[in-house]
Amino acid sequence: MALLTPLFAFLYHLPQVYKWLLKPYYIASLFMSVAFLLVRKTPGICEHLSTQREDGNSCDFDWREVEILMFLSAIVMMKNRRAITIEQHLGNIILFSKVANVILFFRLDIRLGLLYLTLCIVFLMTCKPPLYMGPEYIKYFSDKTIDDELEKDNRVTWIVEFFANWSPECQSFASVYADLSLKYNCAGLKFGKVDIGRYSEVSKKYRVSTSPLSKQLPSLVLFQGGKEVMRRPQVDKKGRAVSWTFTEENIIREFNLNELYQKSKKLDKPKGEKFERPTESVFAPVPEEEEPEAETITKDLH
């Protein structure tokens, strides 16, 4: 059963896999991922390659190459255990396949290794993974609009993603966040995004590091009345993010979205009805440095 579950999951997502594989970025990436296989197996080329096989067959893998490929398979399986989207699965396979290709080509011929490594660097600098372009109910902030939007209406709760376009984790999370916005967006609960790779001042003000070592990208922060109430991932005293998986289930549970959505929908009532400020928030407030605790200001229908 443990073997059948991944197979069924793959078959279920097969149409979406085909859609992604047909994009130029993934076509080129997949070609580079199997480059060594093509060189080693192509008649007319493989005969001129060196080999350590006892039978001298240069068109087949030797024992060391098989060992490297098996190690690659184990690494990919371990990494994909935490992958939550098809893009992450494909990204892990492509990344470690390229690493294995670099090792195999250098072992075969240093000239081929340098050529392949150069192609990888050029590809990395010139080609970017396709951005998510599907439906969403998300407002994009700039450094000049984020504060005003968060403080405009005290009754509105905001969930804001702090992201950077160059981050693979942010790119993979885009479709998950978009689905959440489609399910839970309402008058009293809104979703926003701000590119802190572009707006560094926003990164400093809201204390979200763009350093890859900090592993704070993406960061989800819940605001009520312009004040931070909670964030994921949490950050330790050394400024590094506490490990947390950005699955839809985790976000719904940690941010209590179902309860928050039911309360926030009440802002959709006719304007003639009055709303009173509740005495308690769904979440405990997050203390800020050198400032008093943030006052909870969730609106509730009387």
PDB file of C-alpha atoms in Angstrom:
ATOM      1  CA  MET A   1       0.000   0.000   0.000  1.00  0.00           C
ATOM      2  CA  ALA A   2       2.899   2.333   0.775  1.00  0.00           C
ATOM      3  CA  LEU A   3       4.088   1.915  -2.813  1.00  0.00           C
ATOM      4  CA  LEU A   4       0.641   2.306  -4.380  1.00  0.00           C
ATOM      5  CA  THR A   5      -0.209   5.615  -2.686  1.00  0.00           C
ATOM      6  CA  PRO A   6       2.502   7.679  -4.485  1.00  0.00           C
ATOM      7  CA  LEU A   7       1.567   5.979  -7.763  1.00  0.00           C
ATOM      8  CA  PHE A   8      -2.124   6.885  -7.395  1.00  0.00           C
ATOM      9  CA  ALA A   9      -1.188  10.435  -6.425  1.00  0.00           C
ATOM     10  CA  PHE A  10       0.999  10.735  -9.533  1.00  0.00           C
ATOM     11  CA  LEU A  11      -1.756   9.429 -11.826  1.00  0.00           C
ATOM     12  CA  TYR A  12      -4.265  11.816 -10.236  1.00  0.00           C
ATOM     13  CA  HIS A  13      -2.037  14.821 -10.926  1.00  0.00           C
ATOM     14  CA  LEU A  14      -0.848  13.573 -14.338  1.00  0.00           C
ATOM     15  CA  PRO A  15      -2.811  16.164 -16.385  1.00  0.00           C
ATOM     16  CA  GLN A  16      -1.295  18.992 -14.338  1.00  0.00           C
ATOM     17  CA  VAL A  17       2.159  17.423 -14.707  1.00  0.00           C
ATOM     18  CA  TYR A  18       1.784  17.440 -18.490  1.00  0.00           C
ATOM     19  CA  LYS A  19       0.688  21.079 -18.398  1.00  0.00           C
ATOM     20  CA  TRP A  20       3.817  22.069 -16.478  1.00  0.00           C
ATOM     21  CA  LEU A  21       6.188  19.891 -18.500  1.00  0.00           C
ATOM     22  CA  LEU A  22       5.112  21.567 -21.739  1.00  0.00           C
ATOM     23  CA  LYS A  23       6.456  24.928 -20.569  1.00  0.00           C
ATOM     24  CA  PRO A  24       9.855  25.895 -22.107  1.00  0.00           C
ATOM     25  CA  TYR A  25      11.570  26.181 -18.728  1.00  0.00           C
ATOM     26  CA  TYR A  26      10.740  22.597 -17.776  1.00  0.00           C
ATOM     27  CA  ILE A  27      11.428  21.221 -21.257  1.00  0.00           C
ATOM     28  CA  ALA A  28      14.951  22.664 -21.126  1.00  0.00           C
ATOM     29  CA  SER A  29      15.419  21.547 -17.510  1.00  0.00           C
ATOM     30  CA  LEU A  30      14.354  17.969 -18.223  1.00  0.00           C
ATOM     31  CA  PHE A  31      16.671  17.822 -21.229  1.00  0.00           C
ATOM     32  CA  MET A  32      19.598  18.956 -19.063  1.00  0.00           C
ATOM     33  CA  SER A  33      18.605  16.460 -16.351  1.00  0.00           C
ATOM     34  CA  VAL A  34      19.004  13.498 -18.720  1.00  0.00           C
ATOM     35  CA  ALA A  35      22.011  14.886 -20.600  1.00  0.00           C
ATOM     36  CA  PHE A  36      24.473  12.284 -19.291  1.00  0.00           C
ATOM     37  CA  LEU A  37      22.026   9.471 -20.031  1.00  0.00           C
ATOM     38  CA  LEU A  38      21.688  10.693 -23.626  1.00  0.00           C
ATOM     39  CA  VAL A  39      25.463  11.005 -24.076  1.00  0.00           C
ATOM     40  CA  ARG A  40      26.162   7.590 -22.572  1.00  0.00           C
ATOM     41  CA  LYS A  41      23.446   5.801 -24.574  1.00  0.00           C
ATOM     42  CA  THR A  42      23.508   7.560 -27.978  1.00  0.00           C
ATOM     43  CA  PRO A  43      25.134   5.439 -30.718  1.00  0.00           C
ATOM     44  CA  GLY A  44      27.922   7.254 -32.501  1.00  0.00           C
ATOM     45  CA  ILE A  45      28.821   9.198 -29.350  1.00  0.00           C
ATOM     46  CA  CYS A  46      29.067   6.586 -26.604  1.00  0.00           C
ATOM     47  CA  GLU A  47      31.667   4.570 -28.532  1.00  0.00           C
ATOM     48  CA  HIS A  48      34.172   7.402 -28.044  1.00  0.00           C
ATOM     49  CA  LEU A  49      33.693   7.647 -24.265  1.00  0.00           C
ATOM     50  CA  SER A  50      35.896   6.068 -21.621  1.00  0.00           C
ATOM     51  CA  THR A  51      34.540   3.366 -19.313  1.00  0.00           C
ATOM     52  CA  GLN A  52      35.581   1.286 -16.308  1.00  0.00           C
ATOM     53  CA  ARG A  53      33.442  -1.696 -17.265  1.00  0.00           C
ATOM     54  CA  GLU A  54      35.309  -5.001 -17.473  1.00  0.00           C
ATOM     55  CA  ASP A  55      33.669  -5.846 -20.791  1.00  0.00           C
ATOM     56  CA  GLY A  56      34.747  -2.492 -22.261  1.00  0.00           C
ATOM     57  CA  ASN A  57      31.193  -1.560 -23.271  1.00  0.00           C
ATOM     58  CA  SER A  58      31.295   2.252 -23.227  1.00  0.00           C
ATOM     59  CA  CYS A  59      27.593   2.534 -24.124  1.00  0.00           C
ATOM     60  CA  ASP A  60      26.445   1.298 -20.728  1.00  0.00           C
ATOM     61  CA  PHE A  61      26.849   2.564 -17.144  1.00  0.00           C
ATOM     62  CA  ASP A  62      29.773   1.302 -15.073  1.00  0.00           C
ATOM     63  CA  TRP A  63      29.363   0.352 -11.410  1.00  0.00           C
ATOM     64  CA  ARG A  64      30.399   3.790 -10.098  1.00  0.00           C
ATOM     65  CA  GLU A  65      27.889   5.587 -12.299  1.00  0.00           C
ATOM     66  CA  VAL A  66      25.129   3.255 -11.126  1.00  0.00           C
ATOM     67  CA  GLU A  67      26.141   3.974  -7.541  1.00  0.00           C
ATOM     68  CA  ILE A  68      25.907   7.739  -8.093  1.00  0.00           C
ATOM     69  CA  LEU A  69      22.474   7.412  -9.727  1.00  0.00           C
ATOM     70  CA  MET A  70      21.176   5.252  -6.887  1.00  0.00           C
ATOM     71  CA  PHE A  71      22.423   7.785  -4.346  1.00  0.00           C
ATOM     72  CA  LEU A  72      20.669  10.528  -6.335  1.00  0.00           C
ATOM     73  CA  SER A  73      17.403   8.555  -6.231  1.00  0.00           C
ATOM     74  CA  ALA A  74      17.631   8.214  -2.454  1.00  0.00           C
ATOM     75  CA  ILE A  75      18.272  11.950  -1.993  1.00  0.00           C
ATOM     76  CA  VAL A  76      15.313  12.888  -4.232  1.00  0.00           C
ATOM     77  CA  MET A  77      12.983  10.537  -2.339  1.00  0.00           C
ATOM     78  CA  MET A  78      14.040  12.074   0.987  1.00  0.00           C
ATOM     79  CA  LYS A  79      13.585  15.642  -0.252  1.00  0.00           C
ATOM     80  CA  ASN A  80      10.216  14.926  -1.851  1.00  0.00           C
ATOM     81  CA  ARG A  81       8.801  13.652   1.430  1.00  0.00           C
ATOM     82  CA  ARG A  82       8.372  17.310   2.450  1.00  0.00           C
ATOM     83  CA  ALA A  83       7.325  18.557  -0.979  1.00  0.00           C
ATOM     84  CA  ILE A  84       3.702  19.761  -1.083  1.00  0.00           C
ATOM     85  CA  THR A  85       3.219  20.785  -4.703  1.00  0.00           C
ATOM     86  CA  ILE A  86       3.988  19.333  -8.114  1.00  0.00           C
ATOM     87  CA  GLU A  87       6.373  22.204  -8.734  1.00  0.00           C
ATOM     88  CA  GLN A  88       8.395  21.267  -5.651  1.00  0.00           C
ATOM     89  CA  HIS A  89       8.543  17.612  -6.678  1.00  0.00           C
ATOM     90  CA  LEU A  90       9.735  18.522 -10.174  1.00  0.00           C
ATOM     91  CA  GLY A  91      12.133  21.126  -8.800  1.00  0.00           C
ATOM     92  CA  ASN A  92      13.808  18.605  -6.486  1.00  0.00           C
ATOM     93  CA  ILE A  93      14.139  16.024  -9.264  1.00  0.00           C
ATOM     94  CA  ILE A  94      15.594  18.569 -11.688  1.00  0.00           C
ATOM     95  CA  LEU A  95      17.982  20.123  -9.163  1.00  0.00           C
ATOM     96  CA  PHE A  96      19.577  16.898  -7.944  1.00  0.00           C
ATOM     97  CA  SER A  97      19.631  15.427 -11.442  1.00  0.00           C
ATOM     98  CA  LYS A  98      21.743  18.377 -12.573  1.00  0.00           C
ATOM     99  CA  VAL A  99      24.068  17.914  -9.603  1.00  0.00           C
ATOM    100  CA  ALA A 100      24.485  14.245 -10.506  1.00  0.00           C
ATOM    101  CA  ASN A 101      25.120  15.184 -14.141  1.00  0.00           C
ATOM    102  CA  VAL A 102      27.887  17.581 -13.124  1.00  0.00           C
ATOM    103  CA  ILE A 103      29.596  14.836 -11.082  1.00  0.00           C
ATOM    104  CA  LEU A 104      29.190  12.226 -13.826  1.00  0.00           C
ATOM    105  CA  PHE A 105      30.460  14.489 -16.612  1.00  0.00           C
ATOM    106  CA  PHE A 106      33.515  15.603 -14.610  1.00  0.00           C
ATOM    107  CA  ARG A 107      34.279  11.985 -13.805  1.00  0.00           C
ATOM    108  CA  LEU A 108      33.945  11.047 -17.476  1.00  0.00           C
ATOM    109  CA  ASP A 109      35.903  13.960 -18.971  1.00  0.00           C
ATOM    110  CA  ILE A 110      36.852  17.257 -17.347  1.00  0.00           C
ATOM    111  CA  ARG A 111      36.119  19.081 -20.610  1.00  0.00           C
ATOM    112  CA  LEU A 112      32.575  17.719 -20.709  1.00  0.00           C
ATOM    113  CA  GLY A 113      32.175  18.584 -17.032  1.00  0.00           C
ATOM    114  CA  LEU A 114      33.224  22.209 -17.590  1.00  0.00           C
ATOM    115  CA  LEU A 115      30.942  22.484 -20.623  1.00  0.00           C
ATOM    116  CA  TYR A 116      27.924  21.130 -18.737  1.00  0.00           C
ATOM    117  CA  LEU A 117      28.633  23.294 -15.679  1.00  0.00           C
ATOM    118  CA  THR A 118      28.833  26.376 -17.913  1.00  0.00           C
ATOM    119  CA  LEU A 119      25.484  25.502 -19.492  1.00  0.00           C
ATOM    120  CA  CYS A 120      23.929  25.141 -16.025  1.00  0.00           C
ATOM    121  CA  ILE A 121      25.231  28.549 -14.929  1.00  0.00           C
ATOM    122  CA  VAL A 122      23.975  30.240 -18.101  1.00  0.00           C
ATOM    123  CA  PHE A 123      20.588  28.536 -17.716  1.00  0.00           C
ATOM    124  CA  LEU A 124      20.349  29.606 -14.069  1.00  0.00           C
ATOM    125  CA  MET A 125      21.130  33.236 -14.927  1.00  0.00           C
ATOM    126  CA  THR A 126      18.856  33.547 -17.953  1.00  0.00           C
ATOM    127  CA  CYS A 127      15.877  31.270 -17.253  1.00  0.00           C
ATOM    128  CA  LYS A 128      13.445  31.550 -14.361  1.00  0.00           C
ATOM    129  CA  PRO A 129      10.699  29.117 -13.341  1.00  0.00           C
ATOM    130  CA  PRO A 130       7.250  30.150 -14.644  1.00  0.00           C
ATOM    131  CA  LEU A 131       5.299  32.242 -12.139  1.00  0.00           C
ATOM    132  CA  TYR A 132       1.825  31.248 -11.004  1.00  0.00           C
ATOM    133  CA  MET A 133      -0.764  32.933 -13.256  1.00  0.00           C
ATOM    134  CA  GLY A 134      -3.973  31.284 -12.045  1.00  0.00           C
ATOM    135  CA  PRO A 135      -7.044  32.817 -10.355  1.00  0.00           C
ATOM    136  CA  GLU A 136      -6.619  34.459  -6.940  1.00  0.00           C
ATOM    137  CA  TYR A 137      -8.161  37.031  -4.596  1.00  0.00           C
ATOM    138  CA  ILE A 138      -4.903  38.665  -3.518  1.00  0.00           C
ATOM    139  CA  LYS A 139      -3.940  42.323  -3.242  1.00  0.00           C
ATOM    140  CA  TYR A 140      -0.322  43.150  -4.038  1.00  0.00           C
ATOM    141  CA  PHE A 141       1.263  45.789  -1.811  1.00  0.00           C
ATOM    142  CA  SER A 142       4.145  48.140  -2.384  1.00  0.00           C
ATOM    143  CA  ASP A 143       6.272  49.875   0.230  1.00  0.00           C
ATOM    144  CA  LYS A 144       3.945  52.900  -0.022  1.00  0.00           C
ATOM    145  CA  THR A 145       0.597  51.110   0.221  1.00  0.00           C
ATOM    146  CA  ILE A 146       1.012  48.281   2.725  1.00  0.00           C
ATOM    147  CA  ASP A 147       0.679  50.360   5.913  1.00  0.00           C
ATOM    148  CA  ASP A 148      -2.352  52.281   4.671  1.00  0.00           C
ATOM    149  CA  GLU A 149      -4.170  49.143   3.570  1.00  0.00           C
ATOM    150  CA  LEU A 150      -3.531  47.274   6.811  1.00  0.00           C
ATOM    151  CA  GLU A 151      -4.797  50.208   8.914  1.00  0.00           C
ATOM    152  CA  LYS A 152      -7.635  51.383   6.664  1.00  0.00           C
ATOM    153  CA  ASP A 153     -10.417  49.378   8.344  1.00  0.00           C
ATOM    154  CA  ASN A 154      -9.938  47.996  11.848  1.00  0.00           C
ATOM    155  CA  ARG A 155     -12.647  45.407  11.248  1.00  0.00           C
ATOM    156  CA  VAL A 156     -10.709  43.728   8.428  1.00  0.00           C
ATOM    157  CA  THR A 157      -8.221  40.937   9.145  1.00  0.00           C
ATOM    158  CA  TRP A 158      -5.328  40.596   6.706  1.00  0.00           C
ATOM    159  CA  ILE A 159      -3.145  37.587   5.967  1.00  0.00           C
ATOM    160  CA  VAL A 160      -0.043  38.831   4.164  1.00  0.00           C
ATOM    161  CA  GLU A 161       2.630  36.768   2.461  1.00  0.00           C
ATOM    162  CA  PHE A 162       6.122  38.244   2.465  1.00  0.00           C
ATOM    163  CA  PHE A 163       7.875  36.734  -0.538  1.00  0.00           C
ATOM    164  CA  ALA A 164      10.645  37.147  -3.107  1.00  0.00           C
ATOM    165  CA  ASN A 165      10.318  36.198  -6.762  1.00  0.00           C
ATOM    166  CA  TRP A 166      13.742  34.543  -6.811  1.00  0.00           C
ATOM    167  CA  SER A 167      12.857  32.134  -3.981  1.00  0.00           C
ATOM    168  CA  PRO A 168      11.907  28.608  -5.174  1.00  0.00           C
ATOM    169  CA  GLU A 169       9.922  28.080  -1.974  1.00  0.00           C
ATOM    170  CA  CYS A 170       7.842  31.189  -2.660  1.00  0.00           C
ATOM    171  CA  GLN A 171       7.250  30.141  -6.248  1.00  0.00           C
ATOM    172  CA  SER A 172       6.025  26.722  -5.145  1.00  0.00           C
ATOM    173  CA  PHE A 173       3.799  28.194  -2.454  1.00  0.00           C
ATOM    174  CA  ALA A 174       2.070  30.616  -4.852  1.00  0.00           C
ATOM    175  CA  SER A 175      -0.614  28.173  -5.998  1.00  0.00           C
ATOM    176  CA  VAL A 176      -1.381  27.039  -2.420  1.00  0.00           C
ATOM    177  CA  TYR A 177      -1.796  30.631  -1.240  1.00  0.00           C
ATOM    178  CA  ALA A 178      -3.965  31.464  -4.249  1.00  0.00           C
ATOM    179  CA  ASP A 179      -6.289  28.516  -3.478  1.00  0.00           C
ATOM    180  CA  LEU A 180      -6.637  29.690   0.126  1.00  0.00           C
ATOM    181  CA  SER A 181      -7.557  33.191  -1.047  1.00  0.00           C
ATOM    182  CA  LEU A 182     -10.261  31.772  -3.322  1.00  0.00           C
ATOM    183  CA  LYS A 183     -11.765  29.755  -0.474  1.00  0.00           C
ATOM    184  CA  TYR A 184     -11.553  32.209   2.430  1.00  0.00           C
ATOM    185  CA  ASN A 185     -11.516  35.736   1.012  1.00  0.00           C
ATOM    186  CA  CYS A 186     -14.459  37.866   2.194  1.00  0.00           C
ATOM    187  CA  ALA A 187     -15.198  41.429   3.284  1.00  0.00           C
ATOM    188  CA  GLY A 188     -13.661  40.898   6.723  1.00  0.00           C
ATOM    189  CA  LEU A 189     -10.791  38.570   5.758  1.00  0.00           C
ATOM    190  CA  LYS A 190      -8.431  39.552   2.972  1.00  0.00           C
ATOM    191  CA  PHE A 191      -5.214  38.205   1.512  1.00  0.00           C
ATOM    192  CA  GLY A 192      -2.206  40.253   0.451  1.00  0.00           C
ATOM    193  CA  LYS A 193       1.346  39.827  -0.823  1.00  0.00           C
ATOM    194  CA  VAL A 194       4.410  42.047  -0.782  1.00  0.00           C
ATOM    195  CA  ASP A 195       7.685  41.398  -2.603  1.00  0.00           C
ATOM    196  CA  ILE A 196      10.349  42.104   0.018  1.00  0.00           C
ATOM    197  CA  GLY A 197      13.028  41.186  -2.503  1.00  0.00           C
ATOM    198  CA  ARG A 198      12.008  44.398  -4.243  1.00  0.00           C
ATOM    199  CA  TYR A 199      10.987  46.501  -1.224  1.00  0.00           C
ATOM    200  CA  SER A 200      13.828  46.109   1.272  1.00  0.00           C
ATOM    201  CA  GLU A 201      12.379  48.726   3.651  1.00  0.00           C
ATOM    202  CA  VAL A 202       9.292  46.550   4.124  1.00  0.00           C
ATOM    203  CA  SER A 203      11.573  43.623   4.938  1.00  0.00           C
ATOM    204  CA  LYS A 204      13.305  45.616   7.685  1.00  0.00           C
ATOM    205  CA  LYS A 205      10.128  47.094   9.159  1.00  0.00           C
ATOM    206  CA  TYR A 206       8.297  43.768   9.457  1.00  0.00           C
ATOM    207  CA  ARG A 207      11.462  41.853  10.420  1.00  0.00           C
ATOM    208  CA  VAL A 208      11.394  39.293   7.606  1.00  0.00           C
ATOM    209  CA  SER A 209      14.883  38.402   6.409  1.00  0.00           C
ATOM    210  CA  THR A 210      15.512  37.748   2.724  1.00  0.00           C
ATOM    211  CA  SER A 211      18.689  35.789   3.446  1.00  0.00           C
ATOM    212  CA  PRO A 212      18.460  32.197   2.174  1.00  0.00           C
ATOM    213  CA  LEU A 213      20.215  31.070   5.373  1.00  0.00           C
ATOM    214  CA  SER A 214      17.423  32.421   7.581  1.00  0.00           C
ATOM    215  CA  LYS A 215      14.803  30.320   5.753  1.00  0.00           C
ATOM    216  CA  GLN A 216      12.119  32.934   6.459  1.00  0.00           C
ATOM    217  CA  LEU A 217      10.750  32.937   2.913  1.00  0.00           C
ATOM    218  CA  PRO A 218       7.889  32.765   2.495  1.00  0.00           C
ATOM    219  CA  SER A 219       6.479  34.221   5.718  1.00  0.00           C
ATOM    220  CA  LEU A 220       2.771  34.492   6.491  1.00  0.00           C
ATOM    221  CA  VAL A 221       1.712  37.196   8.935  1.00  0.00           C
ATOM    222  CA  LEU A 222      -1.803  37.781  10.262  1.00  0.00           C
ATOM    223  CA  PHE A 223      -2.729  41.412  10.979  1.00  0.00           C
ATOM    224  CA  GLN A 224      -5.721  42.773  12.858  1.00  0.00           C
ATOM    225  CA  GLY A 225      -6.112  46.536  12.978  1.00  0.00           C
ATOM    226  CA  GLY A 226      -2.706  46.965  11.377  1.00  0.00           C
ATOM    227  CA  LYS A 227      -0.984  45.055  14.196  1.00  0.00           C
ATOM    228  CA  GLU A 228       0.724  41.699  13.877  1.00  0.00           C
ATOM    229  CA  VAL A 229      -1.103  38.918  15.702  1.00  0.00           C
ATOM    230  CA  MET A 230       0.856  35.849  14.567  1.00  0.00           C
ATOM    231  CA  ARG A 231       3.274  34.655  11.917  1.00  0.00           C
ATOM    232  CA  ARG A 232       4.554  31.449  10.409  1.00  0.00           C
ATOM    233  CA  PRO A 233       7.273  30.390  10.396  1.00  0.00           C
ATOM    234  CA  GLN A 234       8.250  31.635  13.820  1.00  0.00           C
ATOM    235  CA  VAL A 235      11.759  33.038  14.245  1.00  0.00           C
ATOM    236  CA  ASP A 236      14.164  32.026  17.021  1.00  0.00           C
ATOM    237  CA  LYS A 237      16.559  34.311  18.895  1.00  0.00           C
ATOM    238  CA  LYS A 238      19.270  33.771  16.278  1.00  0.00           C
ATOM    239  CA  GLY A 239      16.983  35.057  13.522  1.00  0.00           C
ATOM    240  CA  ARG A 240      16.460  31.666  11.923  1.00  0.00           C
ATOM    241  CA  ALA A 241      13.043  30.322  11.062  1.00  0.00           C
ATOM    242  CA  VAL A 242      11.629  27.436  13.069  1.00  0.00           C
ATOM    243  CA  SER A 243      10.946  24.559  10.694  1.00  0.00           C
ATOM    244  CA  TRP A 244       7.347  24.649   9.448  1.00  0.00           C
ATOM    245  CA  THR A 245       5.656  23.099   6.409  1.00  0.00           C
ATOM    246  CA  PHE A 246       3.496  25.382   4.256  1.00  0.00           C
ATOM    247  CA  THR A 247       0.688  22.977   3.462  1.00  0.00           C
ATOM    248  CA  GLU A 248      -2.899  24.136   3.070  1.00  0.00           C
ATOM    249  CA  GLU A 249      -3.947  21.989   6.037  1.00  0.00           C
ATOM    250  CA  ASN A 250      -1.276  23.471   8.311  1.00  0.00           C
ATOM    251  CA  ILE A 251      -2.224  27.032   7.411  1.00  0.00           C
ATOM    252  CA  ILE A 252      -5.945  26.432   7.951  1.00  0.00           C
ATOM    253  CA  ARG A 253      -5.254  24.883  11.343  1.00  0.00           C
ATOM    254  CA  GLU A 254      -2.575  27.299  12.611  1.00  0.00           C
ATOM    255  CA  PHE A 255      -4.392  30.463  11.481  1.00  0.00           C
ATOM    256  CA  ASN A 256      -7.780  29.064  12.500  1.00  0.00           C
ATOM    257  CA  LEU A 257      -9.146  30.072   9.097  1.00  0.00           C
ATOM    258  CA  ASN A 258     -12.496  28.309   9.359  1.00  0.00           C
ATOM    259  CA  GLU A 259     -13.502  30.140  12.536  1.00  0.00           C
ATOM    260  CA  LEU A 260     -11.950  33.377  11.342  1.00  0.00           C
ATOM    261  CA  TYR A 261     -13.844  33.136   8.063  1.00  0.00           C
ATOM    262  CA  GLN A 262     -17.197  32.570   9.780  1.00  0.00           C
ATOM    263  CA  LYS A 263     -16.703  35.659  11.933  1.00  0.00           C
ATOM    264  CA  SER A 264     -15.332  37.776   9.091  1.00  0.00           C
ATOM    265  CA  LYS A 265     -18.275  36.957   6.793  1.00  0.00           C
ATOM    266  CA  LYS A 266     -20.497  39.020   9.044  1.00  0.00           C
ATOM    267  CA  LEU A 267     -19.036  42.160   7.520  1.00  0.00           C
ATOM    268  CA  ASP A 268     -20.935  41.197   4.366  1.00  0.00           C
ATOM    269  CA  LYS A 269     -24.196  42.102   6.136  1.00  0.00           C
ATOM    270  CA  PRO A 270     -26.118  45.205   4.986  1.00  0.00           C
ATOM    271  CA  LYS A 271     -24.507  48.490   5.944  1.00  0.00           C
ATOM    272  CA  GLY A 272     -27.523  49.456   8.063  1.00  0.00           C
ATOM    273  CA  GLU A 273     -26.627  46.822  10.640  1.00  0.00           C
ATOM    274  CA  LYS A 274     -24.274  47.851  13.421  1.00  0.00           C
ATOM    275  CA  PHE A 275     -21.131  46.042  14.445  1.00  0.00           C
ATOM    276  CA  GLU A 276     -19.560  46.089  17.854  1.00  0.00           C
ATOM    277  CA  ARG A 277     -15.952  45.550  18.784  1.00  0.00           C
ATOM    278  CA  PRO A 278     -15.528  42.139  20.455  1.00  0.00           C
ATOM    279  CA  THR A 279     -13.791  41.810  23.770  1.00  0.00           C
ATOM    280  CA  GLU A 280     -11.532  38.944  22.661  1.00  0.00           C
ATOM    281  CA  SER A 281      -9.574  38.027  19.545  1.00  0.00           C
ATOM    282  CA  VAL A 282      -9.302  34.602  17.971  1.00  0.00           C
ATOM    283  CA  PHE A 283      -5.537  34.769  18.539  1.00  0.00           C
ATOM    284  CA  ALA A 284      -3.287  35.855  21.352  1.00  0.00           C
ATOM    285  CA  PRO A 285      -1.491  39.112  20.485  1.00  0.00           C
ATOM    286  CA  VAL A 286       2.170  39.082  19.522  1.00  0.00           C
ATOM    287  CA  PRO A 287       4.348  41.352  21.690  1.00  0.00           C
ATOM    288  CA  GLU A 288       6.498  43.812  19.779  1.00  0.00           C
ATOM    289  CA  GLU A 289      10.003  44.917  20.717  1.00  0.00           C
ATOM    290  CA  GLU A 290      10.026  48.035  22.909  1.00  0.00           C
ATOM    291  CA  GLU A 291       6.315  48.520  22.356  1.00  0.00           C
ATOM    292  CA  PRO A 292       3.230  47.518  24.344  1.00  0.00           C
ATOM    293  CA  GLU A 293       1.329  44.426  23.332  1.00  0.00           C
ATOM    294  CA  ALA A 294      -0.763  44.774  20.192  1.00  0.00           C
ATOM    295  CA  GLU A 295      -4.404  45.378  21.051  1.00  0.00           C
ATOM    296  CA  THR A 296      -6.730  42.834  19.472  1.00  0.00           C
ATOM    297  CA  ILE A 297      -9.336  44.464  17.306  1.00  0.00           C
ATOM    298  CA  THR A 298     -11.283  41.725  15.536  1.00  0.00           C
ATOM    299  CA  LYS A 299     -14.832  42.853  14.704  1.00  0.00           C
ATOM    300  CA  ASP A 300     -17.755  40.634  15.526  1.00  0.00           C
ATOM    301  CA  LEU A 301     -21.471  40.870  14.871  1.00  0.00           C
ATOM    302  CA  HIS A 302     -23.532  41.735  17.974  1.00  0.00           C
TER     303      HIS A 302
END
